[in-house]
CSV table of C-alpha atoms in Angstrom, one decimal:
chain,number,residue,atom,x,y,z
A,88,MET,CA,-56.8,-59.2,19.9
A,89,ARG,CA,-54.1,-56.4,19.7
A,90,ILE,CA,-54.3,-54.3,16.6
A,91,ALA,CA,-52.4,-51.3,15.3
A,92,ILE,CA,-52.5,-48.7,12.6
A,93,CYS,CA,-49.2,-46.9,11.3
A,94,ASP,CA,-50.0,-44.2,8.9
A,95,ASP,CA,-48.7,-40.5,8.6
A,96,GLU,CA,-52.2,-39.4,7.4
A,97,LYS,CA,-54.4,-38.1,10.1
A,98,GLU,CA,-57.5,-38.8,8.3
A,99,ILE,CA,-56.4,-42.1,7.3
A,100,ARG,CA,-55.6,-43.2,10.7
A,101,ARG,CA,-59.1,-42.0,11.9
A,102,LEU,CA,-60.9,-43.6,9.2
A,103,LEU,CA,-59.2,-47.2,9.7
A,104,ALA,CA,-59.7,-46.7,13.5
A,105,GLU,CA,-63.4,-46.1,13.1
A,106,LYS,CA,-63.8,-49.3,10.8
A,107,ILE,CA,-61.8,-51.3,13.4
A,108,ARG,CA,-63.9,-50.4,16.3
A,109,ALA,CA,-66.9,-50.8,14.3
A,110,LEU,CA,-66.1,-54.5,13.3
A,111,TYR,CA,-64.1,-55.4,16.7
A,112,PRO,CA,-65.1,-53.2,19.5
A,113,ASP,CA,-63.5,-55.4,21.9
A,114,SER,CA,-60.1,-55.2,20.4
A,115,GLY,CA,-57.1,-53.4,21.7
A,116,LEU,CA,-56.4,-50.5,19.2
A,117,THR,CA,-53.1,-48.6,18.9
A,118,VAL,CA,-52.3,-45.6,16.7
A,119,TYR,CA,-48.6,-44.4,15.4
A,120,LYS,CA,-47.8,-41.6,13.4
A,121,SER,CA,-44.8,-43.1,11.6
A,122,GLY,CA,-42.4,-45.9,11.5
A,123,GLU,CA,-39.9,-44.5,14.0
A,124,GLU,CA,-42.8,-44.1,16.4
A,125,LEU,CA,-43.9,-47.6,15.9
A,126,LEU,CA,-40.7,-48.9,16.1
A,127,LEU,CA,-39.7,-46.9,19.1
A,128,SER,CA,-42.6,-48.2,20.9
A,129,HIS,CA,-41.4,-51.8,20.9
A,130,ASP,CA,-44.9,-52.9,20.4
A,131,SER,CA,-45.8,-56.4,18.9
A,132,PRO,CA,-49.4,-56.2,17.9
A,133,ASP,CA,-51.4,-59.4,16.6
A,134,ILE,CA,-52.4,-57.2,13.3
A,135,LEU,CA,-50.4,-54.3,12.1
A,136,LEU,CA,-52.2,-52.1,9.5
A,137,LEU,CA,-49.1,-50.4,8.0
A,138,ASP,CA,-48.8,-47.7,5.3
A,139,ILE,CA,-46.0,-47.8,3.0
A,140,GLN,CA,-45.4,-44.3,1.6
A,141,MET,CA,-44.4,-42.5,5.0
A,142,PRO,CA,-41.7,-39.6,5.5
A,143,GLY,CA,-38.4,-41.2,7.3
A,144,ARG,CA,-38.8,-45.1,7.3
A,145,ASN,CA,-41.2,-46.2,5.0
A,146,GLY,CA,-43.4,-49.3,5.5
A,147,ILE,CA,-41.3,-51.7,3.9
A,148,GLU,CA,-38.4,-50.5,5.9
A,149,THR,CA,-40.3,-50.3,9.1
A,150,ALA,CA,-41.6,-54.2,8.4
A,151,ARG,CA,-38.4,-55.4,7.7
A,152,GLU,CA,-37.0,-54.0,11.3
A,153,LEU,CA,-39.9,-55.6,12.9
A,154,ARG,CA,-39.2,-59.0,11.4
A,155,ALA,CA,-35.4,-58.6,12.5
A,156,ARG,CA,-36.5,-58.3,15.9
A,157,GLY,CA,-38.6,-61.1,15.6
A,158,VAL,CA,-42.1,-59.8,15.7
A,159,ASN,CA,-44.3,-61.7,14.1
A,160,SER,CA,-47.5,-59.7,13.5
A,161,VAL,CA,-50.0,-60.3,10.7
A,162,ILE,CA,-49.0,-57.3,8.5
A,163,ILE,CA,-51.5,-55.7,6.2
A,164,PHE,CA,-49.7,-53.1,3.9
A,165,ILE,CA,-51.9,-49.9,2.6
A,166,THR,CA,-51.0,-47.8,0.0
A,167,ALA,CA,-51.7,-45.8,-3.3
A,168,LEU,CA,-49.3,-47.5,-5.4
A,169,GLU,CA,-49.3,-51.1,-6.4
A,170,GLU,CA,-45.7,-51.0,-7.4
A,171,TYR,CA,-44.8,-52.1,-3.9
A,172,VAL,CA,-46.7,-55.2,-3.9
A,173,PHE,CA,-43.7,-57.7,-4.8
A,174,GLN,CA,-41.8,-55.9,-1.9
A,175,SER,CA,-44.3,-56.7,0.6
A,176,PHE,CA,-43.7,-60.3,-0.1
A,177,ASP,CA,-40.2,-59.9,1.3
A,178,VAL,CA,-41.4,-59.3,4.7
A,179,ASN,CA,-44.1,-61.7,4.7
A,180,ALA,CA,-47.0,-59.6,4.5
A,181,PHE,CA,-50.5,-61.0,4.8
A,182,HIS,CA,-52.2,-58.9,2.6
A,183,TYR,CA,-52.0,-55.6,0.5
A,184,LEU,CA,-54.9,-52.9,0.2
A,185,VAL,CA,-54.7,-50.4,-2.4
A,186,LYS,CA,-56.4,-47.2,-1.7
A,187,PRO,CA,-59.5,-46.4,-1.9
A,188,PHE,CA,-61.0,-49.8,-0.8
A,189,ASN,CA,-64.4,-50.2,0.0
A,190,LYS,CA,-65.8,-51.1,3.2
A,191,ALA,CA,-66.6,-54.9,2.3
A,192,LYS,CA,-63.2,-55.5,1.0
A,193,PHE,CA,-61.5,-54.1,4.0
A,194,ALA,CA,-64.1,-56.1,6.3
A,195,GLU,CA,-63.0,-59.1,4.5
A,196,VAL,CA,-59.7,-58.9,4.7
A,197,LEU,CA,-59.4,-58.1,8.4
A,198,ALA,CA,-61.4,-60.8,9.2
A,199,SER,CA,-59.0,-63.1,7.6
A,200,ALA,CA,-56.2,-61.5,9.4
A,201,VAL,CA,-58.0,-62.2,12.8
A,202,ARG,CA,-58.4,-65.6,11.7
A,203,GLN,CA,-54.7,-65.9,11.0
A,204,ALA,CA,-53.5,-64.2,14.1
A,205,SER,CA,-55.7,-66.2,16.1
A,206,LYS,CA,-54.4,-69.6,14.7
A,207,ALA,CA,-51.0,-68.2,15.2
A,208,ARG,CA,-51.9,-67.9,19.2
A,209,THR,CA,-53.5,-71.4,18.9
A,210,ASP,CA,-50.4,-72.9,17.5
A,211,ALA,CA,-47.8,-71.3,19.9
A,212,PRO,CA,-45.6,-74.2,21.1
A,213,SER,CA,-45.3,-75.3,24.6
A,214,LEU,CA,-42.0,-75.3,26.7
A,215,MET,CA,-40.0,-78.2,26.8
A,216,ILE,CA,-37.4,-78.5,29.7
A,217,THR,CA,-35.2,-80.9,31.1
A,218,SER,CA,-35.4,-81.3,34.8
A,219,GLY,CA,-34.0,-83.9,37.3
A,220,GLY,CA,-33.1,-85.9,33.9
A,221,LYS,CA,-36.8,-85.7,32.8
A,222,HIS,CA,-38.3,-83.8,30.0
A,223,ILE,CA,-41.0,-82.0,30.8
A,224,LEU,CA,-43.6,-80.3,28.5
A,225,VAL,CA,-44.9,-77.0,30.3
A,226,GLU,CA,-47.8,-74.9,29.0
A,227,PRO,CA,-46.9,-71.3,29.0
A,228,ASP,CA,-50.0,-70.0,30.4
A,229,LYS,CA,-49.7,-72.3,33.6
A,230,ILE,CA,-46.8,-70.4,34.4
A,231,ILE,CA,-47.4,-67.6,37.0
A,232,TYR,CA,-43.8,-66.5,37.2
A,233,ALA,CA,-40.3,-67.7,37.0
A,234,GLU,CA,-37.1,-66.7,39.0
A,235,VAL,CA,-33.3,-67.2,39.0
A,236,PHE,CA,-31.8,-68.9,42.0
A,237,ASP,CA,-28.4,-70.4,42.4
A,238,ARG,CA,-27.9,-70.5,38.6
A,239,LYS,CA,-31.2,-72.3,38.1
A,240,ILE,CA,-34.7,-70.9,36.6
A,241,ILE,CA,-37.7,-72.3,38.8
A,242,LEU,CA,-40.9,-72.0,37.0
A,243,HIS,CA,-43.9,-71.4,39.5
A,244,THR,CA,-47.1,-72.9,38.4
A,245,ALA,CA,-50.3,-73.3,40.6
A,246,GLU,CA,-49.5,-76.9,41.1
A,247,GLU,CA,-45.8,-77.2,41.4
A,248,ASP,CA,-42.3,-75.4,41.2
A,249,ILE,CA,-39.9,-77.0,38.3
A,250,GLU,CA,-36.1,-76.1,38.6
A,251,TYR,CA,-34.0,-76.5,35.6
A,252,TYR,CA,-30.7,-75.2,34.2
A,253,GLY,CA,-31.2,-72.4,31.7
A,254,LYS,CA,-31.0,-69.0,30.7
A,255,MET,CA,-33.7,-66.0,31.7
A,256,LYS,CA,-33.3,-64.3,28.4
A,257,GLU,CA,-34.1,-67.3,26.2
A,258,LEU,CA,-37.0,-68.1,28.2
A,259,ALA,CA,-38.5,-64.8,27.9
A,260,LYS,CA,-38.0,-64.9,24.1
A,261,SER,CA,-39.5,-68.2,24.1
A,262,LEU,CA,-42.6,-67.2,26.1
A,263,GLY,CA,-43.2,-63.8,24.0
A,264,ASP,CA,-45.6,-61.0,24.9
A,265,GLY,CA,-47.6,-62.2,27.5
A,266,PHE,CA,-44.7,-62.1,29.7
A,267,TYR,CA,-42.6,-59.3,31.1
A,268,ARG,CA,-38.9,-59.4,32.8
A,269,PRO,CA,-39.3,-56.5,35.5
A,270,HIS,CA,-35.9,-57.8,37.0
A,271,ARG,CA,-33.0,-59.4,35.9
A,272,ALA,CA,-33.7,-62.3,38.3
A,273,TYR,CA,-37.6,-62.5,37.5
A,274,LEU,CA,-40.3,-63.1,34.4
A,275,VAL,CA,-43.6,-62.8,35.3
A,276,ASN,CA,-47.1,-64.0,33.5
A,277,PHE,CA,-49.3,-60.7,33.0
A,278,ALA,CA,-52.3,-62.9,33.3
A,279,TYR,CA,-51.6,-63.6,37.1
A,280,ILE,CA,-50.7,-60.0,37.9
A,281,ARG,CA,-52.9,-58.7,41.0
A,282,LYS,CA,-51.2,-55.5,41.7
A,283,TYR,CA,-47.9,-53.9,41.9
A,284,ASP,CA,-45.9,-50.8,42.6
A,285,ALA,CA,-42.6,-49.6,41.9
A,286,SER,CA,-40.9,-52.1,43.6
A,287,THR,CA,-42.9,-55.2,43.7
A,288,ILE,CA,-45.6,-57.2,41.5
A,289,PHE,CA,-47.8,-59.2,43.5
A,290,LEU,CA,-49.3,-62.2,41.6
A,291,GLU,CA,-51.8,-64.9,42.6
A,292,LYS,CA,-49.1,-66.9,44.0
A,293,GLY,CA,-45.8,-65.2,45.3
A,294,ARG,CA,-44.3,-61.9,44.2
A,295,ALA,CA,-41.6,-60.5,42.1
A,296,LEU,CA,-39.3,-57.7,42.4
A,297,MET,CA,-39.3,-54.6,40.0
A,298,ALA,CA,-36.1,-53.0,38.9
A,299,LYS,CA,-36.6,-48.9,39.4
A,300,GLN,CA,-35.5,-48.2,35.9
A,301,ASN,CA,-37.9,-50.7,34.4
A,302,TYR,CA,-41.2,-49.7,36.3
A,303,GLN,CA,-42.4,-47.0,33.4
A,304,ASP,CA,-41.8,-49.6,30.6
A,305,PHE,CA,-43.7,-52.3,32.6
A,306,VAL,CA,-46.6,-50.2,33.3
A,307,LYS,CA,-47.0,-49.3,29.6
A,308,SER,CA,-46.6,-53.1,28.4
A,309,TYR,CA,-49.1,-53.9,31.2
A,310,LEU,CA,-51.6,-51.7,29.9
A,311,ARG,CA,-51.1,-52.9,26.0
A,312,TYR,CA,-51.5,-56.4,27.5
A,313,ASN,CA,-54.7,-55.5,29.1
A,314,ALA,CA,-56.2,-53.6,26.2
A,315,GLY,CA,-55.3,-56.7,23.8
A,316,ARG,CA,-57.8,-58.5,26.2
A,317,GLY,CA,-60.3,-56.1,26.2
A,318,ARG,CA,-60.0,-55.5,29.9
A,319,HIS,CA,-60.8,-52.1,31.1
């Protein structure tokens, strides 16, 4: 479970981080000082605790941009003013906490958010493709990697390779944050990576090329993925 805090006040960030680590020590926790910093990170946390009153882009504006990008984080707004509550509904906020809030209330709301985020993961749809005139249902977590070859996409799983006509951009969007596109011809499942360097990703089955300009972003994304799974 990946949780992010976005608040311009250092003390609030510290207090929230302490509460989260006490309640969910195995969660991946990321902290941002502003809406701009969060948006530039291209992070898609499972749960986002977002302050509304911040310099620059406020929380509402930041949430609107995230939703426009297709980010489906469970958003909990945190603010000292109740007047923004109706605006929070416009961005499909999960909850609205008004400062100061007690420990029990915070724990209750966060627990509900964790259940919501876990349910969203469980309900993630399978991938339906058409191959050789047949409709095939593919479980995303079974895909080790995908590659483009002769205008076709090849899905490599442990059991078989499945070919179909499609676009890698659309496949990457449908599979979500558990996958990364290190090269225009490849899409890899983070769960099956065994090692990597600046030119190649080695998987449980096969390997994928790494475009030089994507290497640093790949490393950051992979670290966020591992943090979210509680791996160290």
